[in-house]
Amino acid sequence: MSLPAAYLGIILIWSTTPLAIQWSTEGTGFAFAVLARMAIGALVAGLLVLVWRIGFPLHARARRAYLSGGIGLFGAMALTYWGARYVNSGLVAVLFGLSPLFAAVLAAVFLGERALTPARLAGTLLGAAGLGVIFVHGDSLGGEHALQGLVALLAAVLVYSGSLVSLKHIGDDSPPLATTVGTLTVSLPFFALVWLLSDGHLPSAVPPRAGAAIVYLGVFGSVLGFALYYYVIKHLDASRVALITLITPVLALLLGNLLNGEVIGLRLWAGTGLILLGLAVHQGEMWRPLLRRLTAGSGG
């Protein structure tokens, strides 16, 4: 596969996922939408594992990774789908952009990693300032329950970041698609339980846009995006991969505005800008090789 095509594919998938999440819950309910998405993702990923004859490890470390990843996926996605109903879709991408900052703090606290250098601490503080700006303006970022939605999304980012730290600590080296199948399989009973407790009824009719969004998220958001991401990080240095987290929030905000009529106020742009600046400062060490190459190229 072409590396530029894979890189562009990740940006497009991650930028459109928040809006697709909102659309998928229209007329179906958040619990059914996320359950259907994960079931489709597990089926597609499982078929790919069988067709491509990819190994599916079941040793102790792999089982721990599936369990940790599945519980983290359930917590993060259940909270995301619940909260995304009440806020602008672009905010989902903006808040999930904070995950590297959260993960660094959690790794320092629970794994003893010396990840909080002065630059990373400054980046974390900038990100927190941006988050503060967004929360201060939270009552006008969506519907009646916008602040509750923001809190749920922030909790989702925290759960997601904790899951990343846990998986790093486990250190399983199973094939990415196998990890996807294991993670999705573990999460499915939890999503089914939430659906049974919250509603438990199949929608009498699934609106075409909601149905298309569910299928899109199941195939592209849960399987293809994951596979492309691992392909890209295998072939590109960390600085170029990190650019994705700076691009997708802005594109997600613009798509929400163009396709969903979401208003982007000055404070939202200010909060987003602070968060992205915090990410850039936090990941400053990753930019140095890229900057050296650009400087060398311009000097020649």
PDB file of C-alpha atoms in Angstrom:
ATOM      1  CA  MET A   1       0.000   0.000   0.000  1.00  0.00           C
ATOM      2  CA  SER A   2       1.115   3.543  -0.735  1.00  0.00           C
ATOM      3  CA  LEU A   3       2.353   5.193   2.455  1.00  0.00           C
ATOM      4  CA  PRO A   4       0.880   8.646   1.584  1.00  0.00           C
ATOM      5  CA  ALA A   5      -2.479   6.994   0.875  1.00  0.00           C
ATOM      6  CA  ALA A   6      -2.395   5.226   4.245  1.00  0.00           C
ATOM      7  CA  TYR A   7      -1.471   8.463   6.021  1.00  0.00           C
ATOM      8  CA  LEU A   8      -4.275  10.366   4.309  1.00  0.00           C
ATOM      9  CA  GLY A   9      -6.660   7.509   5.074  1.00  0.00           C
ATOM     10  CA  ILE A  10      -6.002   7.780   8.810  1.00  0.00           C
ATOM     11  CA  ILE A  11      -6.572  11.546   8.761  1.00  0.00           C
ATOM     12  CA  LEU A  12      -9.848  11.153   6.867  1.00  0.00           C
ATOM     13  CA  ILE A  13     -11.122   8.334   9.097  1.00  0.00           C
ATOM     14  CA  TRP A  14     -10.198  10.028  12.376  1.00  0.00           C
ATOM     15  CA  SER A  15     -11.597  13.364  11.192  1.00  0.00           C
ATOM     16  CA  THR A  16     -14.962  11.906  10.136  1.00  0.00           C
ATOM     17  CA  THR A  17     -15.420   9.504  13.058  1.00  0.00           C
ATOM     18  CA  PRO A  18     -16.893  12.061  15.545  1.00  0.00           C
ATOM     19  CA  LEU A  19     -19.543  13.221  13.094  1.00  0.00           C
ATOM     20  CA  ALA A  20     -20.335   9.628  12.135  1.00  0.00           C
ATOM     21  CA  ILE A  21     -20.793   8.797  15.829  1.00  0.00           C
ATOM     22  CA  GLN A  22     -23.389  11.545  16.153  1.00  0.00           C
ATOM     23  CA  TRP A  23     -25.208  10.502  13.002  1.00  0.00           C
ATOM     24  CA  SER A  24     -25.194   6.819  13.985  1.00  0.00           C
ATOM     25  CA  THR A  25     -27.253   7.514  17.130  1.00  0.00           C
ATOM     26  CA  GLU A  26     -30.053   9.345  15.293  1.00  0.00           C
ATOM     27  CA  GLY A  27     -33.175   7.208  15.556  1.00  0.00           C
ATOM     28  CA  THR A  28     -31.279   4.229  16.992  1.00  0.00           C
ATOM     29  CA  GLY A  29     -30.071   5.279  20.450  1.00  0.00           C
ATOM     30  CA  PHE A  30     -26.460   5.450  21.587  1.00  0.00           C
ATOM     31  CA  ALA A  31     -26.381   1.926  23.085  1.00  0.00           C
ATOM     32  CA  PHE A  32     -27.598   0.159  19.940  1.00  0.00           C
ATOM     33  CA  ALA A  33     -25.353   2.290  17.722  1.00  0.00           C
ATOM     34  CA  VAL A  34     -22.147   1.441  19.570  1.00  0.00           C
ATOM     35  CA  LEU A  35     -23.099  -2.246  19.975  1.00  0.00           C
ATOM     36  CA  ALA A  36     -23.836  -2.588  16.254  1.00  0.00           C
ATOM     37  CA  ARG A  37     -20.582  -0.830  15.364  1.00  0.00           C
ATOM     38  CA  MET A  38     -18.460  -3.103  17.542  1.00  0.00           C
ATOM     39  CA  ALA A  39     -20.242  -6.245  16.338  1.00  0.00           C
ATOM     40  CA  ILE A  40     -19.573  -5.292  12.705  1.00  0.00           C
ATOM     41  CA  GLY A  41     -15.963  -4.474  13.550  1.00  0.00           C
ATOM     42  CA  ALA A  42     -15.415  -7.795  15.319  1.00  0.00           C
ATOM     43  CA  LEU A  43     -16.967  -9.713  12.403  1.00  0.00           C
ATOM     44  CA  VAL A  44     -14.905  -7.912   9.749  1.00  0.00           C
ATOM     45  CA  ALA A  45     -11.653  -8.169  11.726  1.00  0.00           C
ATOM     46  CA  GLY A  46     -12.310 -11.851  12.473  1.00  0.00           C
ATOM     47  CA  LEU A  47     -12.897 -12.611   8.800  1.00  0.00           C
ATOM     48  CA  LEU A  48      -9.666 -10.839   7.850  1.00  0.00           C
ATOM     49  CA  VAL A  49      -7.739 -12.861  10.432  1.00  0.00           C
ATOM     50  CA  LEU A  50      -9.151 -16.078   8.934  1.00  0.00           C
ATOM     51  CA  VAL A  51      -8.705 -15.101   5.275  1.00  0.00           C
ATOM     52  CA  TRP A  52      -5.179 -13.783   5.744  1.00  0.00           C
ATOM     53  CA  ARG A  53      -4.327 -16.666   8.109  1.00  0.00           C
ATOM     54  CA  ILE A  54      -3.050 -14.347  10.798  1.00  0.00           C
ATOM     55  CA  GLY A  55      -2.168 -16.047  14.061  1.00  0.00           C
ATOM     56  CA  PHE A  56      -4.459 -15.474  17.040  1.00  0.00           C
ATOM     57  CA  PRO A  57      -2.284 -15.880  20.167  1.00  0.00           C
ATOM     58  CA  LEU A  58      -3.924 -17.113  23.362  1.00  0.00           C
ATOM     59  CA  HIS A  59      -0.945 -17.057  25.703  1.00  0.00           C
ATOM     60  CA  ALA A  60      -1.202 -15.267  29.059  1.00  0.00           C
ATOM     61  CA  ARG A  61       0.168 -11.923  27.880  1.00  0.00           C
ATOM     62  CA  ALA A  62      -2.160 -11.842  24.865  1.00  0.00           C
ATOM     63  CA  ARG A  63      -5.183 -12.665  27.030  1.00  0.00           C
ATOM     64  CA  ARG A  64      -4.249  -9.852  29.416  1.00  0.00           C
ATOM     65  CA  ALA A  65      -3.963  -7.459  26.471  1.00  0.00           C
ATOM     66  CA  TYR A  66      -7.361  -8.497  25.094  1.00  0.00           C
ATOM     67  CA  LEU A  67      -8.962  -8.079  28.515  1.00  0.00           C
ATOM     68  CA  SER A  68      -7.347  -4.716  29.246  1.00  0.00           C
ATOM     69  CA  GLY A  69      -7.993  -3.402  25.751  1.00  0.00           C
ATOM     70  CA  GLY A  70     -11.587  -4.650  25.733  1.00  0.00           C
ATOM     71  CA  ILE A  71     -12.482  -3.079  29.070  1.00  0.00           C
ATOM     72  CA  GLY A  72     -10.779   0.173  28.068  1.00  0.00           C
ATOM     73  CA  LEU A  73     -12.550   0.188  24.707  1.00  0.00           C
ATOM     74  CA  PHE A  74     -15.906  -0.395  26.382  1.00  0.00           C
ATOM     75  CA  GLY A  75     -15.435   2.383  28.928  1.00  0.00           C
ATOM     76  CA  ALA A  76     -14.109   4.898  26.416  1.00  0.00           C
ATOM     77  CA  MET A  77     -16.659   4.225  23.678  1.00  0.00           C
ATOM     78  CA  ALA A  78     -19.699   3.939  25.940  1.00  0.00           C
ATOM     79  CA  LEU A  79     -18.877   7.322  27.471  1.00  0.00           C
ATOM     80  CA  THR A  80     -18.054   8.803  24.059  1.00  0.00           C
ATOM     81  CA  TYR A  81     -21.322   7.717  22.466  1.00  0.00           C
ATOM     82  CA  TRP A  82     -23.317   8.959  25.451  1.00  0.00           C
ATOM     83  CA  GLY A  83     -21.550  12.319  25.602  1.00  0.00           C
ATOM     84  CA  ALA A  84     -21.374  12.917  21.849  1.00  0.00           C
ATOM     85  CA  ARG A  85     -25.156  13.374  21.725  1.00  0.00           C
ATOM     86  CA  TYR A  86     -24.906  16.632  23.643  1.00  0.00           C
ATOM     87  CA  VAL A  87     -21.915  18.496  22.185  1.00  0.00           C
ATOM     88  CA  ASN A  88     -20.580  19.510  18.804  1.00  0.00           C
ATOM     89  CA  SER A  89     -19.004  16.569  16.999  1.00  0.00           C
ATOM     90  CA  GLY A  90     -15.689  18.373  16.445  1.00  0.00           C
ATOM     91  CA  LEU A  91     -15.159  18.569  20.200  1.00  0.00           C
ATOM     92  CA  VAL A  92     -14.871  14.789  20.348  1.00  0.00           C
ATOM     93  CA  ALA A  93     -11.731  14.930  18.200  1.00  0.00           C
ATOM     94  CA  VAL A  94     -10.416  17.957  20.099  1.00  0.00           C
ATOM     95  CA  LEU A  95     -10.763  16.271  23.494  1.00  0.00           C
ATOM     96  CA  PHE A  96      -9.319  12.961  22.278  1.00  0.00           C
ATOM     97  CA  GLY A  97      -6.340  14.980  21.090  1.00  0.00           C
ATOM     98  CA  LEU A  98      -5.535  15.316  24.788  1.00  0.00           C
ATOM     99  CA  SER A  99      -4.882  11.565  25.106  1.00  0.00           C
ATOM    100  CA  PRO A 100      -1.055  11.841  24.678  1.00  0.00           C
ATOM    101  CA  LEU A 101      -0.989  14.357  27.534  1.00  0.00           C
ATOM    102  CA  PHE A 102      -3.151  12.179  29.777  1.00  0.00           C
ATOM    103  CA  ALA A 103      -1.162   9.060  28.897  1.00  0.00           C
ATOM    104  CA  ALA A 104       2.134  10.737  29.797  1.00  0.00           C
ATOM    105  CA  VAL A 105       0.807  11.769  33.214  1.00  0.00           C
ATOM    106  CA  LEU A 106      -0.638   8.311  33.908  1.00  0.00           C
ATOM    107  CA  ALA A 107       2.589   6.620  32.790  1.00  0.00           C
ATOM    108  CA  ALA A 108       4.576   8.835  35.141  1.00  0.00           C
ATOM    109  CA  VAL A 109       2.244   8.092  38.065  1.00  0.00           C
ATOM    110  CA  PHE A 110       1.623   4.371  37.614  1.00  0.00           C
ATOM    111  CA  LEU A 111       4.626   3.144  35.630  1.00  0.00           C
ATOM    112  CA  GLY A 112       7.255   5.425  37.114  1.00  0.00           C
ATOM    113  CA  GLU A 113       8.242   6.731  33.692  1.00  0.00           C
ATOM    114  CA  ARG A 114      10.171   9.992  33.660  1.00  0.00           C
ATOM    115  CA  ALA A 115       7.912  11.352  30.982  1.00  0.00           C
ATOM    116  CA  LEU A 116       7.159  14.766  32.477  1.00  0.00           C
ATOM    117  CA  THR A 117      10.122  16.789  31.258  1.00  0.00           C
ATOM    118  CA  PRO A 118       9.829  20.600  31.524  1.00  0.00           C
ATOM    119  CA  ALA A 119       8.658  20.796  27.898  1.00  0.00           C
ATOM    120  CA  ARG A 120       6.071  18.070  28.383  1.00  0.00           C
ATOM    121  CA  LEU A 121       4.883  19.637  31.611  1.00  0.00           C
ATOM    122  CA  ALA A 122       4.484  22.974  29.815  1.00  0.00           C
ATOM    123  CA  GLY A 123       2.561  21.246  27.038  1.00  0.00           C
ATOM    124  CA  THR A 124       0.294  19.559  29.575  1.00  0.00           C
ATOM    125  CA  LEU A 125      -0.428  22.890  31.270  1.00  0.00           C
ATOM    126  CA  LEU A 126      -1.251  24.498  27.912  1.00  0.00           C
ATOM    127  CA  GLY A 127      -3.593  21.631  27.129  1.00  0.00           C
ATOM    128  CA  ALA A 128      -5.256  22.039  30.524  1.00  0.00           C
ATOM    129  CA  ALA A 129      -5.676  25.758  29.847  1.00  0.00           C
ATOM    130  CA  GLY A 130      -7.342  25.007  26.522  1.00  0.00           C
ATOM    131  CA  LEU A 131      -9.607  22.503  28.232  1.00  0.00           C
ATOM    132  CA  GLY A 132     -10.504  25.145  30.797  1.00  0.00           C
ATOM    133  CA  VAL A 133     -11.458  27.611  28.066  1.00  0.00           C
ATOM    134  CA  ILE A 134     -13.710  25.003  26.450  1.00  0.00           C
ATOM    135  CA  PHE A 135     -15.400  24.105  29.734  1.00  0.00           C
ATOM    136  CA  VAL A 136     -15.999  27.753  30.639  1.00  0.00           C
ATOM    137  CA  HIS A 137     -17.792  28.097  27.320  1.00  0.00           C
ATOM    138  CA  GLY A 138     -19.397  24.662  27.620  1.00  0.00           C
ATOM    139  CA  ASP A 139     -22.995  25.809  28.022  1.00  0.00           C
ATOM    140  CA  SER A 140     -23.090  27.027  24.411  1.00  0.00           C
ATOM    141  CA  LEU A 141     -21.238  24.158  22.749  1.00  0.00           C
ATOM    142  CA  GLY A 142     -24.223  21.907  22.200  1.00  0.00           C
ATOM    143  CA  GLY A 143     -27.611  21.112  23.665  1.00  0.00           C
ATOM    144  CA  GLU A 144     -29.132  21.399  27.093  1.00  0.00           C
ATOM    145  CA  HIS A 145     -26.779  18.825  28.612  1.00  0.00           C
ATOM    146  CA  ALA A 146     -23.587  20.088  26.945  1.00  0.00           C
ATOM    147  CA  LEU A 147     -21.560  20.266  30.163  1.00  0.00           C
ATOM    148  CA  GLN A 148     -22.543  16.720  31.129  1.00  0.00           C
ATOM    149  CA  GLY A 149     -21.515  15.613  27.654  1.00  0.00           C
ATOM    150  CA  LEU A 150     -18.134  17.314  28.027  1.00  0.00           C
ATOM    151  CA  VAL A 151     -17.552  15.608  31.380  1.00  0.00           C
ATOM    152  CA  ALA A 152     -18.445  12.216  29.865  1.00  0.00           C
ATOM    153  CA  LEU A 153     -16.070  12.800  26.947  1.00  0.00           C
ATOM    154  CA  LEU A 154     -13.278  13.875  29.262  1.00  0.00           C
ATOM    155  CA  ALA A 155     -13.815  10.683  31.291  1.00  0.00           C
ATOM    156  CA  ALA A 156     -13.710   8.722  28.016  1.00  0.00           C
ATOM    157  CA  VAL A 157     -10.330  10.247  27.148  1.00  0.00           C
ATOM    158  CA  LEU A 158      -9.037   9.372  30.614  1.00  0.00           C
ATOM    159  CA  VAL A 159     -10.204   5.748  30.273  1.00  0.00           C
ATOM    160  CA  TYR A 160      -8.748   5.515  26.759  1.00  0.00           C
ATOM    161  CA  SER A 161      -5.404   6.919  27.904  1.00  0.00           C
ATOM    162  CA  GLY A 162      -5.337   4.548  30.876  1.00  0.00           C
ATOM    163  CA  SER A 163      -5.956   1.632  28.539  1.00  0.00           C
ATOM    164  CA  LEU A 164      -3.026   2.709  26.344  1.00  0.00           C
ATOM    165  CA  VAL A 165      -0.740   2.847  29.380  1.00  0.00           C
ATOM    166  CA  SER A 166      -1.969  -0.561  30.528  1.00  0.00           C
ATOM    167  CA  LEU A 167      -1.345  -2.119  27.111  1.00  0.00           C
ATOM    168  CA  LYS A 168       2.123  -0.606  27.033  1.00  0.00           C
ATOM    169  CA  HIS A 169       2.833  -2.094  30.448  1.00  0.00           C
ATOM    170  CA  ILE A 170       1.608  -5.542  29.312  1.00  0.00           C
ATOM    171  CA  GLY A 171       3.843  -5.359  26.230  1.00  0.00           C
ATOM    172  CA  ASP A 172       2.033  -7.942  24.107  1.00  0.00           C
ATOM    173  CA  ASP A 173       3.447  -8.381  20.592  1.00  0.00           C
ATOM    174  CA  SER A 174       0.457 -10.084  18.975  1.00  0.00           C
ATOM    175  CA  PRO A 175      -0.473  -9.059  15.399  1.00  0.00           C
ATOM    176  CA  PRO A 176      -2.530  -5.846  15.411  1.00  0.00           C
ATOM    177  CA  LEU A 177      -5.560  -7.458  13.772  1.00  0.00           C
ATOM    178  CA  ALA A 178      -5.490 -10.263  16.319  1.00  0.00           C
ATOM    179  CA  THR A 179      -5.433  -7.683  19.105  1.00  0.00           C
ATOM    180  CA  THR A 180      -8.352  -5.930  17.408  1.00  0.00           C
ATOM    181  CA  VAL A 181     -10.389  -9.149  17.321  1.00  0.00           C
ATOM    182  CA  GLY A 182      -9.573  -9.992  20.930  1.00  0.00           C
ATOM    183  CA  THR A 183     -10.314  -6.481  22.177  1.00  0.00           C
ATOM    184  CA  LEU A 184     -13.607  -6.192  20.309  1.00  0.00           C
ATOM    185  CA  THR A 185     -14.706  -9.673  21.395  1.00  0.00           C
ATOM    186  CA  VAL A 186     -14.081  -8.897  25.063  1.00  0.00           C
ATOM    187  CA  SER A 187     -15.946  -5.582  24.818  1.00  0.00           C
ATOM    188  CA  LEU A 188     -19.052  -6.939  23.062  1.00  0.00           C
ATOM    189  CA  PRO A 189     -20.774  -8.493  26.132  1.00  0.00           C
ATOM    190  CA  PHE A 190     -20.388  -5.212  28.025  1.00  0.00           C
ATOM    191  CA  PHE A 191     -21.901  -3.205  25.165  1.00  0.00           C
ATOM    192  CA  ALA A 192     -24.725  -5.746  24.915  1.00  0.00           C
ATOM    193  CA  LEU A 193     -25.403  -5.398  28.647  1.00  0.00           C
ATOM    194  CA  VAL A 194     -25.601  -1.596  28.382  1.00  0.00           C
ATOM    195  CA  TRP A 195     -28.017  -1.935  25.471  1.00  0.00           C
ATOM    196  CA  LEU A 196     -30.208  -4.387  27.399  1.00  0.00           C
ATOM    197  CA  LEU A 197     -30.273  -2.194  30.498  1.00  0.00           C
ATOM    198  CA  SER A 198     -30.873   1.089  28.659  1.00  0.00           C
ATOM    199  CA  ASP A 199     -33.333  -0.038  25.997  1.00  0.00           C
ATOM    200  CA  GLY A 200     -33.081  -3.654  24.899  1.00  0.00           C
ATOM    201  CA  HIS A 201     -35.234  -3.187  21.804  1.00  0.00           C
ATOM    202  CA  LEU A 202     -34.169  -3.271  18.197  1.00  0.00           C
ATOM    203  CA  PRO A 203     -35.059  -0.071  16.325  1.00  0.00           C
ATOM    204  CA  SER A 204     -38.239  -0.477  14.296  1.00  0.00           C
ATOM    205  CA  ALA A 205     -36.496   1.338  11.462  1.00  0.00           C
ATOM    206  CA  VAL A 206     -32.913   2.509  11.149  1.00  0.00           C
ATOM    207  CA  PRO A 207     -32.645   5.845   9.304  1.00  0.00           C
ATOM    208  CA  PRO A 208     -30.462   5.499   6.189  1.00  0.00           C
ATOM    209  CA  ARG A 209     -27.886   8.026   7.425  1.00  0.00           C
ATOM    210  CA  ALA A 210     -27.629   6.327  10.819  1.00  0.00           C
ATOM    211  CA  GLY A 211     -27.294   2.888   9.237  1.00  0.00           C
ATOM    212  CA  ALA A 212     -24.597   4.072   6.851  1.00  0.00           C
ATOM    213  CA  ALA A 213     -22.726   5.719   9.736  1.00  0.00           C
ATOM    214  CA  ILE A 214     -22.842   2.514  11.821  1.00  0.00           C
ATOM    215  CA  VAL A 215     -21.466   0.416   8.950  1.00  0.00           C
ATOM    216  CA  TYR A 216     -18.830   3.039   8.181  1.00  0.00           C
ATOM    217  CA  LEU A 217     -17.667   3.106  11.802  1.00  0.00           C
ATOM    218  CA  GLY A 218     -17.676  -0.682  12.069  1.00  0.00           C
ATOM    219  CA  VAL A 219     -15.598  -1.236   8.936  1.00  0.00           C
ATOM    220  CA  PHE A 220     -13.464   1.884   8.682  1.00  0.00           C
ATOM    221  CA  GLY A 221     -13.384   3.293  12.220  1.00  0.00           C
ATOM    222  CA  SER A 222     -12.896   0.005  14.054  1.00  0.00           C
ATOM    223  CA  VAL A 223     -10.842  -2.058  11.593  1.00  0.00           C
ATOM    224  CA  LEU A 224      -9.318  -0.189   8.647  1.00  0.00           C
ATOM    225  CA  GLY A 225      -8.296   2.859  10.666  1.00  0.00           C
ATOM    226  CA  PHE A 226      -6.568   0.644  13.211  1.00  0.00           C
ATOM    227  CA  ALA A 227      -4.722  -1.345  10.531  1.00  0.00           C
ATOM    228  CA  LEU A 228      -3.633   1.790   8.652  1.00  0.00           C
ATOM    229  CA  TYR A 229      -2.367   3.382  11.858  1.00  0.00           C
ATOM    230  CA  TYR A 230      -0.126   0.423  12.648  1.00  0.00           C
ATOM    231  CA  TYR A 231       1.091   0.363   9.059  1.00  0.00           C
ATOM    232  CA  VAL A 232       2.033   4.042   9.221  1.00  0.00           C
ATOM    233  CA  ILE A 233       3.801   3.913  12.606  1.00  0.00           C
ATOM    234  CA  LYS A 234       5.828   0.974  11.289  1.00  0.00           C
ATOM    235  CA  HIS A 235       7.128   2.966   8.310  1.00  0.00           C
ATOM    236  CA  LEU A 236       7.275   6.594   9.526  1.00  0.00           C
ATOM    237  CA  ASP A 237       9.089   8.297  12.373  1.00  0.00           C
ATOM    238  CA  ALA A 238       7.113   9.450  15.397  1.00  0.00           C
ATOM    239  CA  SER A 239       7.203  13.152  14.493  1.00  0.00           C
ATOM    240  CA  ARG A 240       5.283  12.658  11.258  1.00  0.00           C
ATOM    241  CA  VAL A 241       2.784  10.309  12.881  1.00  0.00           C
ATOM    242  CA  ALA A 242       2.243  12.869  15.660  1.00  0.00           C
ATOM    243  CA  LEU A 243       1.141  15.427  13.054  1.00  0.00           C
ATOM    244  CA  ILE A 244      -2.081  13.425  12.683  1.00  0.00           C
ATOM    245  CA  THR A 245      -3.217  14.417  16.179  1.00  0.00           C
ATOM    246  CA  LEU A 246      -2.738  18.086  15.251  1.00  0.00           C
ATOM    247  CA  ILE A 247      -4.600  17.879  11.942  1.00  0.00           C
ATOM    248  CA  THR A 248      -7.669  15.789  12.768  1.00  0.00           C
ATOM    249  CA  PRO A 249      -9.249  18.052  15.453  1.00  0.00           C
ATOM    250  CA  VAL A 250      -9.256  21.045  13.099  1.00  0.00           C
ATOM    251  CA  LEU A 251     -10.716  19.007  10.220  1.00  0.00           C
ATOM    252  CA  ALA A 252     -13.345  17.490  12.527  1.00  0.00           C
ATOM    253  CA  LEU A 253     -14.434  20.964  13.656  1.00  0.00           C
ATOM    254  CA  LEU A 254     -14.689  22.175  10.055  1.00  0.00           C
ATOM    255  CA  LEU A 255     -16.641  19.080   8.962  1.00  0.00           C
ATOM    256  CA  GLY A 256     -19.069  19.519  11.843  1.00  0.00           C
ATOM    257  CA  ASN A 257     -19.593  23.119  10.770  1.00  0.00           C
ATOM    258  CA  LEU A 258     -20.029  22.341   7.060  1.00  0.00           C
ATOM    259  CA  LEU A 259     -22.036  19.116   7.258  1.00  0.00           C
ATOM    260  CA  ASN A 260     -23.869  19.428  10.569  1.00  0.00           C
ATOM    261  CA  GLY A 261     -24.332  23.186  10.945  1.00  0.00           C
ATOM    262  CA  GLU A 262     -22.309  23.315  14.188  1.00  0.00           C
ATOM    263  CA  VAL A 263     -21.274  26.806  15.280  1.00  0.00           C
ATOM    264  CA  ILE A 264     -17.578  27.314  16.018  1.00  0.00           C
ATOM    265  CA  GLY A 265     -17.209  30.300  18.301  1.00  0.00           C
ATOM    266  CA  LEU A 266     -14.079  32.280  19.084  1.00  0.00           C
ATOM    267  CA  ARG A 267     -13.643  30.651  22.494  1.00  0.00           C
ATOM    268  CA  LEU A 268     -13.870  27.163  21.000  1.00  0.00           C
ATOM    269  CA  TRP A 269     -11.157  28.053  18.495  1.00  0.00           C
ATOM    270  CA  ALA A 270      -9.087  29.567  21.314  1.00  0.00           C
ATOM    271  CA  GLY A 271      -9.436  26.449  23.469  1.00  0.00           C
ATOM    272  CA  THR A 272      -8.652  24.197  20.517  1.00  0.00           C
ATOM    273  CA  GLY A 273      -5.619  26.303  19.648  1.00  0.00           C
ATOM    274  CA  LEU A 274      -4.258  26.036  23.198  1.00  0.00           C
ATOM    275  CA  ILE A 275      -4.752  22.268  23.202  1.00  0.00           C
ATOM    276  CA  LEU A 276      -2.985  21.858  19.850  1.00  0.00           C
ATOM    277  CA  LEU A 277      -0.166  24.160  20.968  1.00  0.00           C
ATOM    278  CA  GLY A 278       0.137  22.076  24.129  1.00  0.00           C
ATOM    279  CA  LEU A 279       0.374  18.909  22.033  1.00  0.00           C
ATOM    280  CA  ALA A 280       3.044  20.453  19.810  1.00  0.00           C
ATOM    281  CA  VAL A 281       5.115  21.550  22.833  1.00  0.00           C
ATOM    282  CA  HIS A 282       4.535  18.237  24.624  1.00  0.00           C
ATOM    283  CA  GLN A 283       5.807  16.309  21.602  1.00  0.00           C
ATOM    284  CA  GLY A 284       8.588  18.786  20.887  1.00  0.00           C
ATOM    285  CA  GLU A 285      11.323  16.156  21.080  1.00  0.00           C
ATOM    286  CA  MET A 286       9.676  14.300  18.200  1.00  0.00           C
ATOM    287  CA  TRP A 287       9.872  17.316  15.900  1.00  0.00           C
ATOM    288  CA  ARG A 288      13.655  17.733  16.129  1.00  0.00           C
ATOM    289  CA  PRO A 289      14.633  15.047  13.550  1.00  0.00           C
ATOM    290  CA  LEU A 290      12.010  16.402  11.145  1.00  0.00           C
ATOM    291  CA  LEU A 291      13.170  20.003  11.644  1.00  0.00           C
ATOM    292  CA  ARG A 292      16.809  18.993  11.128  1.00  0.00           C
ATOM    293  CA  ARG A 293      15.920  17.337   7.829  1.00  0.00           C
ATOM    294  CA  LEU A 294      13.906  20.364   6.687  1.00  0.00           C
ATOM    295  CA  THR A 295      16.740  22.719   7.662  1.00  0.00           C
ATOM    296  CA  ALA A 296      19.311  20.559   5.897  1.00  0.00           C
ATOM    297  CA  GLY A 297      17.116  20.420   2.787  1.00  0.00           C
ATOM    298  CA  SER A 298      16.657  24.180   2.644  1.00  0.00           C
ATOM    299  CA  GLY A 299      20.370  24.774   3.239  1.00  0.00           C
ATOM    300  CA  GLY A 300      21.374  22.587   0.308  1.00  0.00           C
TER     301      GLY A 300
END
